[in-house]
Amino acid sequence: MSGLLAGKRLLVTGVITDASIAFSVAKIAQEQGATVVLTGFGRMSLVERIAKRLPSPPPVIELDVTDPDHLAALPGKVREHVDGIDGVVHSIAFGPQSVLGGEFLNAKWEDVAKAIQVSTYSYQSLAVACLPLMQQGGSIVGLTFDATKAWPVYDWMGVAKAGLESASRYLALHLGKQGIRSNLVSAGPLRTMAAKSIPGFEQFEDAWADRAPLGWDLHDTSAAGKAVCALLSDWFPATTGEVVHVDGGYHALGA
Ligand SMILES: NC(=O)c1ccc[n+]([C@@H]2O[C@H](COP(=O)([O-])OP(=O)(O)OC[C@H]3O[C@@H](n4cnc5c(N)ncnc54)[C@H](O)[C@@H]3O)[C@@H](O)[C@H]2O)c1
């Protein structure tokens, strides 16, 4: 098969609905010739149902990134489907309501810790779990929401994303010698399940569409999906520790 990702074997986390950024990544990757294995969290029958909407329904492995047993079992479960992987997509975030929506000053450590464990630390733990499968090098790509700025209502998720952006640079540092790249796509706001669970997220959704030089469609995950696929491909061979903005150009403007 031809295409940007012909012959690539990819592990894609984070599909929960067909609006998930990860769904778009998996769809475009398959269209570009990749073999995709999905992981799902919690609601496995839902993930399996959504997976059937992809051009070629992929296998789905259960993975809670906070569960050490799931992480330890991951390489064996992936090998039931492919003999190694060339790319990993981390499309995972979670923050309890108490750390978002304007609650920055009230948030308790236990809740902040959960947000950082799932949204930040898991980038390292997923990468480390996948290392035995990536003996020939490869590409790890995650999703961030521009953490260089403080946003209304994003609160501790913004702190978790700042940590993710740093963690990606450290993975780039520690895995470069093994030929493994680590990069993030910084997407503009998209109406996914995760975004809809942030109280007040719509506050900057409208401004985005008005202000971004290229405009912005809150329902179109394909621009982010294409950028992730580009970073998974062989066309960014000397790029690691990078954050690529896929936000209609919003980040480039002053107030
Ligand atoms: N939607 C946006 O506006 C936006 C913008 C920029 C970046 N992002 C990022 O994109 C990524 C994907 O989010 P999305 O917007 O597609 O939403 P989504 O709700 O479709 O995906 C979030 C995923 O995280 C998974 N998840 C949560 N806890 C997990 C755990 N313990 N183990 C494994 N998986 C777990 C969920 O099952 C879900 O599939 C996230 O990192 C998010 O922060 C989203």
Short mmCIF file of C-alpha atoms and ligand atoms in Angstrom, two decimals:
data_model
loop_
_atom_site.label_atom_id
_atom_site.label_comp_id
_atom_site.label_asym_id
_atom_site.label_seq_id
_atom_site.Cartn_x
_atom_site.Cartn_y
_atom_site.Cartn_z
CA MET A 1 0.00 0.00 0.00
CA SER A 2 1.26 3.52 -0.74
CA GLY A 3 0.85 6.65 1.38
CA LEU A 4 2.68 8.80 3.91
CA LEU A 5 2.61 6.03 6.53
CA ALA A 6 2.92 2.96 4.29
CA GLY A 7 4.36 0.06 6.28
CA LYS A 8 4.17 1.86 9.65
CA ARG A 9 2.78 0.02 12.66
CA LEU A 10 1.14 2.48 15.06
CA LEU A 11 -0.27 2.24 18.57
CA VAL A 12 -3.00 4.85 19.02
CA THR A 13 -4.46 5.63 22.46
CA GLY A 14 -7.39 7.91 23.28
CA VAL A 15 -10.33 6.90 21.07
CA ILE A 16 -13.60 7.19 23.01
CA THR A 17 -15.97 8.71 20.38
CA ASP A 18 -15.68 9.45 16.68
CA ALA A 19 -15.09 13.10 17.69
CA SER A 20 -11.86 12.09 19.52
CA ILE A 21 -8.69 13.56 18.04
CA ALA A 22 -7.30 10.00 18.20
CA PHE A 23 -10.13 8.76 15.94
CA SER A 24 -9.07 11.26 13.29
CA VAL A 25 -5.43 10.19 13.69
CA ALA A 26 -6.32 6.50 13.32
CA LYS A 27 -8.53 7.16 10.27
CA ILE A 28 -5.96 9.29 8.44
CA ALA A 29 -3.14 6.90 9.39
CA GLN A 30 -5.04 3.95 7.89
CA GLU A 31 -5.83 5.97 4.76
CA GLN A 32 -2.08 6.67 4.51
CA GLY A 33 -1.15 3.00 4.65
CA ALA A 34 -0.48 2.39 8.37
CA THR A 35 -1.43 -0.66 10.40
CA VAL A 36 -3.18 0.64 13.53
CA VAL A 37 -3.66 -0.96 16.94
CA LEU A 38 -5.89 0.98 19.35
CA THR A 39 -5.95 1.07 23.11
CA GLY A 40 -9.13 1.88 25.01
CA PHE A 41 -9.79 2.99 28.57
CA GLY A 42 -12.71 1.86 30.73
CA ARG A 43 -15.66 1.74 28.38
CA MET A 44 -14.23 -1.00 26.16
CA SER A 45 -17.45 -1.98 24.39
CA LEU A 46 -17.97 1.66 23.36
CA VAL A 47 -14.37 1.94 22.06
CA GLU A 48 -14.77 -1.33 20.14
CA ARG A 49 -18.01 -0.05 18.58
CA ILE A 50 -16.34 3.23 17.54
CA ALA A 51 -13.31 1.33 16.19
CA LYS A 52 -15.64 -0.42 13.72
CA ARG A 53 -16.28 2.98 12.08
CA LEU A 54 -12.65 3.18 10.95
CA PRO A 55 -11.83 2.24 7.34
CA SER A 56 -10.27 -1.03 8.56
CA PRO A 57 -11.51 -1.95 12.08
CA PRO A 58 -8.37 -2.33 14.24
CA PRO A 59 -7.83 -4.50 17.32
CA VAL A 60 -8.43 -2.74 20.66
CA ILE A 61 -6.31 -3.42 23.76
CA GLU A 62 -7.47 -2.30 27.19
CA LEU A 63 -5.08 0.26 28.73
CA ASP A 64 -5.47 2.42 31.81
CA VAL A 65 -2.22 4.42 31.78
CA THR A 66 -2.29 4.63 35.58
CA ASP A 67 -2.34 0.82 35.97
CA PRO A 68 1.19 -0.69 36.15
CA ASP A 69 -0.17 -4.16 35.30
CA HIS A 70 -1.77 -2.86 32.09
CA LEU A 71 1.49 -1.12 31.12
CA ALA A 72 3.58 -4.23 31.84
CA ALA A 73 1.23 -6.42 29.76
CA LEU A 74 1.09 -3.96 26.84
CA PRO A 75 4.05 -5.20 24.72
CA GLY A 76 2.80 -8.81 24.85
CA LYS A 77 -0.72 -7.78 23.90
CA VAL A 78 0.52 -5.59 21.03
CA ARG A 79 2.68 -8.48 19.73
CA GLU A 80 -0.49 -10.56 19.29
CA HIS A 81 -1.25 -8.19 16.37
CA VAL A 82 2.05 -6.69 15.10
CA ASP A 83 5.72 -7.67 15.60
CA GLY A 84 6.79 -4.19 16.72
CA ILE A 85 5.73 -0.56 16.43
CA ASP A 86 7.08 2.49 14.60
CA GLY A 87 4.93 5.10 16.31
CA VAL A 88 2.89 5.78 19.44
CA VAL A 89 0.11 8.36 19.82
CA HIS A 90 -0.63 9.67 23.32
CA SER A 91 -4.07 11.32 23.14
CA ILE A 92 -4.99 11.14 26.82
CA ALA A 93 -5.97 13.72 29.42
CA PHE A 94 -8.14 13.82 32.50
CA GLY A 95 -8.73 16.34 35.26
CA PRO A 96 -11.36 16.07 38.01
CA GLN A 97 -13.94 18.91 37.83
CA SER A 98 -12.49 20.31 41.07
CA VAL A 99 -9.23 21.35 39.33
CA LEU A 100 -10.88 23.10 36.34
CA GLY A 101 -13.49 25.70 35.51
CA GLY A 102 -12.07 28.52 37.66
CA GLU A 103 -11.26 26.34 40.70
CA PHE A 104 -7.50 26.94 40.56
CA LEU A 105 -7.29 28.44 44.06
CA ASN A 106 -9.48 25.74 45.66
CA ALA A 107 -8.10 22.58 44.08
CA LYS A 108 -6.81 19.88 46.45
CA TRP A 109 -3.53 18.07 45.83
CA GLU A 110 -5.15 14.63 45.49
CA ASP A 111 -7.23 15.91 42.55
CA VAL A 112 -4.34 17.84 40.99
CA ALA A 113 -2.17 14.73 41.39
CA LYS A 114 -4.73 12.68 39.45
CA ALA A 115 -4.73 15.23 36.60
CA ILE A 116 -0.94 15.19 36.44
CA GLN A 117 -0.71 11.40 36.70
CA VAL A 118 -3.11 10.84 33.79
CA SER A 119 -2.22 13.84 31.61
CA THR A 120 1.53 14.33 32.20
CA TYR A 121 3.33 11.40 33.82
CA SER A 122 1.54 8.93 31.53
CA TYR A 123 3.44 10.35 28.55
CA GLN A 124 6.62 8.92 30.08
CA SER A 125 5.01 5.69 31.31
CA LEU A 126 3.38 4.93 27.94
CA ALA A 127 6.66 5.62 26.12
CA VAL A 128 8.67 3.41 28.50
CA ALA A 129 6.09 0.60 28.24
CA CYS A 130 6.41 0.73 24.43
CA LEU A 131 10.23 0.75 24.30
CA PRO A 132 10.60 -3.05 23.88
CA LEU A 133 8.43 -2.71 20.76
CA MET A 134 10.50 0.14 19.28
CA GLN A 135 13.92 -1.45 18.76
CA GLN A 136 14.28 0.15 15.30
CA GLY A 137 13.54 3.69 16.57
CA GLY A 138 10.29 5.51 15.99
CA SER A 139 8.09 8.49 16.73
CA ILE A 140 6.01 9.36 19.79
CA VAL A 141 3.40 12.11 19.42
CA GLY A 142 1.16 13.67 22.09
CA LEU A 143 -1.51 16.38 22.20
CA THR A 144 -1.27 19.62 24.16
CA PHE A 145 -3.24 22.83 24.57
CA ASP A 146 -0.80 25.77 24.46
CA ALA A 147 0.62 25.77 27.99
CA THR A 148 2.77 28.87 27.55
CA LYS A 149 -0.28 30.93 28.58
CA ALA A 150 -2.84 30.92 31.41
CA TRP A 151 -6.33 30.38 29.99
CA PRO A 152 -9.66 31.07 31.68
CA VAL A 153 -11.11 27.82 33.16
CA TYR A 154 -8.24 25.52 32.08
CA ASP A 155 -6.52 25.93 35.46
CA TRP A 156 -4.60 22.83 36.65
CA MET A 157 -5.02 21.14 33.26
CA GLY A 158 -2.88 24.02 31.96
CA VAL A 159 -0.25 23.18 34.57
CA ALA A 160 -0.48 19.49 33.59
CA LYS A 161 -0.01 20.46 29.91
CA ALA A 162 3.03 22.63 30.78
CA GLY A 163 4.44 19.51 32.43
CA LEU A 164 3.58 17.44 29.35
CA GLU A 165 5.41 19.91 27.09
CA SER A 166 8.46 19.61 29.33
CA ALA A 167 8.15 15.81 29.59
CA SER A 168 8.16 15.61 25.78
CA ARG A 169 11.45 17.52 25.68
CA TYR A 170 12.95 15.16 28.30
CA LEU A 171 11.78 12.12 26.34
CA ALA A 172 13.43 13.66 23.28
CA LEU A 173 16.62 14.00 25.34
CA HIS A 174 16.59 10.49 26.76
CA LEU A 175 15.37 8.56 23.69
CA GLY A 176 17.20 10.39 20.89
CA LYS A 177 20.14 7.95 20.96
CA GLN A 178 17.68 5.11 20.28
CA GLY A 179 16.39 6.93 17.22
CA ILE A 180 13.09 7.75 18.92
CA ARG A 181 11.57 11.22 18.43
CA SER A 182 9.05 12.90 20.75
CA ASN A 183 6.85 15.75 19.57
CA LEU A 184 3.53 17.36 20.48
CA VAL A 185 0.72 18.88 18.46
CA SER A 186 -0.80 21.93 20.15
CA ALA A 187 -4.39 21.93 18.91
CA GLY A 188 -6.95 24.71 19.10
CA PRO A 189 -10.24 23.98 20.93
CA LEU A 190 -12.22 21.01 19.60
CA ARG A 191 -15.65 19.79 20.76
CA THR A 192 -14.58 16.39 22.08
CA MET A 193 -15.84 14.59 25.16
CA ALA A 194 -12.82 15.83 27.14
CA ALA A 195 -13.41 19.47 26.10
CA LYS A 196 -17.14 19.32 26.82
CA SER A 197 -16.40 18.22 30.39
CA ILE A 198 -14.53 21.50 31.10
CA PRO A 199 -17.06 24.00 32.53
CA GLY A 200 -16.83 27.28 30.61
CA PHE A 201 -14.62 25.94 27.79
CA GLU A 202 -16.95 27.64 25.30
CA GLN A 203 -15.62 31.01 26.58
CA PHE A 204 -12.61 30.86 24.33
CA GLU A 205 -14.08 28.63 21.62
CA ASP A 206 -15.92 31.55 20.00
CA ALA A 207 -12.98 33.95 20.29
CA TRP A 208 -10.79 31.36 18.56
CA ALA A 209 -12.92 31.12 15.47
CA ASP A 210 -13.08 34.94 15.23
CA ARG A 211 -9.42 35.59 15.86
CA ALA A 212 -7.39 32.82 14.26
CA PRO A 213 -5.88 34.13 10.98
CA LEU A 214 -6.92 30.94 9.17
CA GLY A 215 -10.26 30.66 11.00
CA TRP A 216 -11.06 27.65 13.16
CA ASP A 217 -13.65 24.86 13.04
CA LEU A 218 -14.44 23.48 16.51
CA HIS A 219 -15.74 20.24 15.01
CA ASP A 220 -12.92 19.45 12.58
CA THR A 221 -10.27 17.21 14.16
CA SER A 222 -8.68 16.39 10.81
CA ALA A 223 -6.10 19.22 10.87
CA ALA A 224 -4.74 17.94 14.19
CA GLY A 225 -4.97 14.37 12.90
CA LYS A 226 -2.96 15.20 9.77
CA ALA A 227 -0.24 16.96 11.79
CA VAL A 228 0.07 13.96 14.14
CA CYS A 229 0.38 11.67 11.11
CA ALA A 230 3.03 13.94 9.57
CA LEU A 231 5.08 13.76 12.80
CA LEU A 232 4.70 9.97 12.83
CA SER A 233 6.00 9.78 9.26
CA ASP A 234 9.56 9.84 7.93
CA TRP A 235 9.14 13.48 6.88
CA PHE A 236 10.30 14.98 10.22
CA PRO A 237 13.47 12.91 10.64
CA ALA A 238 15.45 15.61 12.48
CA THR A 239 12.63 17.07 14.59
CA THR A 240 12.24 16.15 18.25
CA GLY A 241 11.22 17.99 21.42
CA GLU A 242 9.04 20.22 19.22
CA VAL A 243 5.52 21.60 19.66
CA VAL A 244 3.69 22.11 16.37
CA HIS A 245 0.72 24.47 16.62
CA VAL A 246 -2.41 23.39 14.77
CA ASP A 247 -4.65 26.22 15.91
CA GLY A 248 -5.42 28.33 12.83
CA GLY A 249 -2.48 30.57 13.78
CA TYR A 250 -4.06 31.84 17.03
CA HIS A 251 -0.87 31.44 19.09
CA ALA A 252 1.10 33.74 16.78
CA LEU A 253 -0.93 36.87 17.54
CA GLY A 254 -0.58 39.42 20.35
CA ALA A 255 -3.58 40.57 22.40
N1 LIG B 1 -10.43 18.97 22.56
C1 LIG B 1 -9.61 19.99 22.64
O1 LIG B 1 -10.03 21.17 22.59
C2 LIG B 1 -8.14 19.75 22.77
C3 LIG B 1 -7.24 20.76 22.41
C4 LIG B 1 -5.87 20.54 22.56
C5 LIG B 1 -5.43 19.32 23.03
N2 LIG B 1 -6.34 18.34 23.37
C6 LIG B 1 -5.81 17.07 23.90
O2 LIG B 1 -6.10 16.03 23.00
C7 LIG B 1 -6.04 14.79 23.72
C8 LIG B 1 -7.25 13.96 23.35
O3 LIG B 1 -8.42 14.55 23.86
P1 LIG B 1 -9.73 14.75 22.99
O4 LIG B 1 -10.00 16.20 22.98
O5 LIG B 1 -9.65 13.99 21.72
O6 LIG B 1 -10.87 14.14 23.96
P2 LIG B 1 -11.45 12.66 24.14
O7 LIG B 1 -12.34 12.73 25.32
O8 LIG B 1 -12.01 12.14 22.88
O9 LIG B 1 -10.13 11.80 24.50
C9 LIG B 1 -9.54 11.76 25.79
C10 LIG B 1 -9.12 10.33 25.99
O10 LIG B 1 -8.38 10.16 27.21
C11 LIG B 1 -8.64 8.84 27.63
N3 LIG B 1 -8.24 8.60 29.02
C12 LIG B 1 -8.63 9.29 30.13
N4 LIG B 1 -8.08 8.71 31.23
C13 LIG B 1 -7.32 7.66 30.79
C14 LIG B 1 -6.52 6.67 31.44
N5 LIG B 1 -6.37 6.63 32.78
N6 LIG B 1 -5.87 5.74 30.67
C15 LIG B 1 -6.01 5.74 29.32
N7 LIG B 1 -6.77 6.66 28.65
C16 LIG B 1 -7.41 7.59 29.39
C17 LIG B 1 -10.16 8.72 27.44
O11 LIG B 1 -10.59 7.36 27.46
C18 LIG B 1 -10.32 9.37 26.07
O12 LIG B 1 -10.23 8.40 25.05
C19 LIG B 1 -5.92 15.17 25.19
O13 LIG B 1 -4.56 15.12 25.58
C20 LIG B 1 -6.41 16.60 25.20
O14 LIG B 1 -5.95 17.34 26.30
C21 LIG B 1 -7.66 18.52 23.23
#
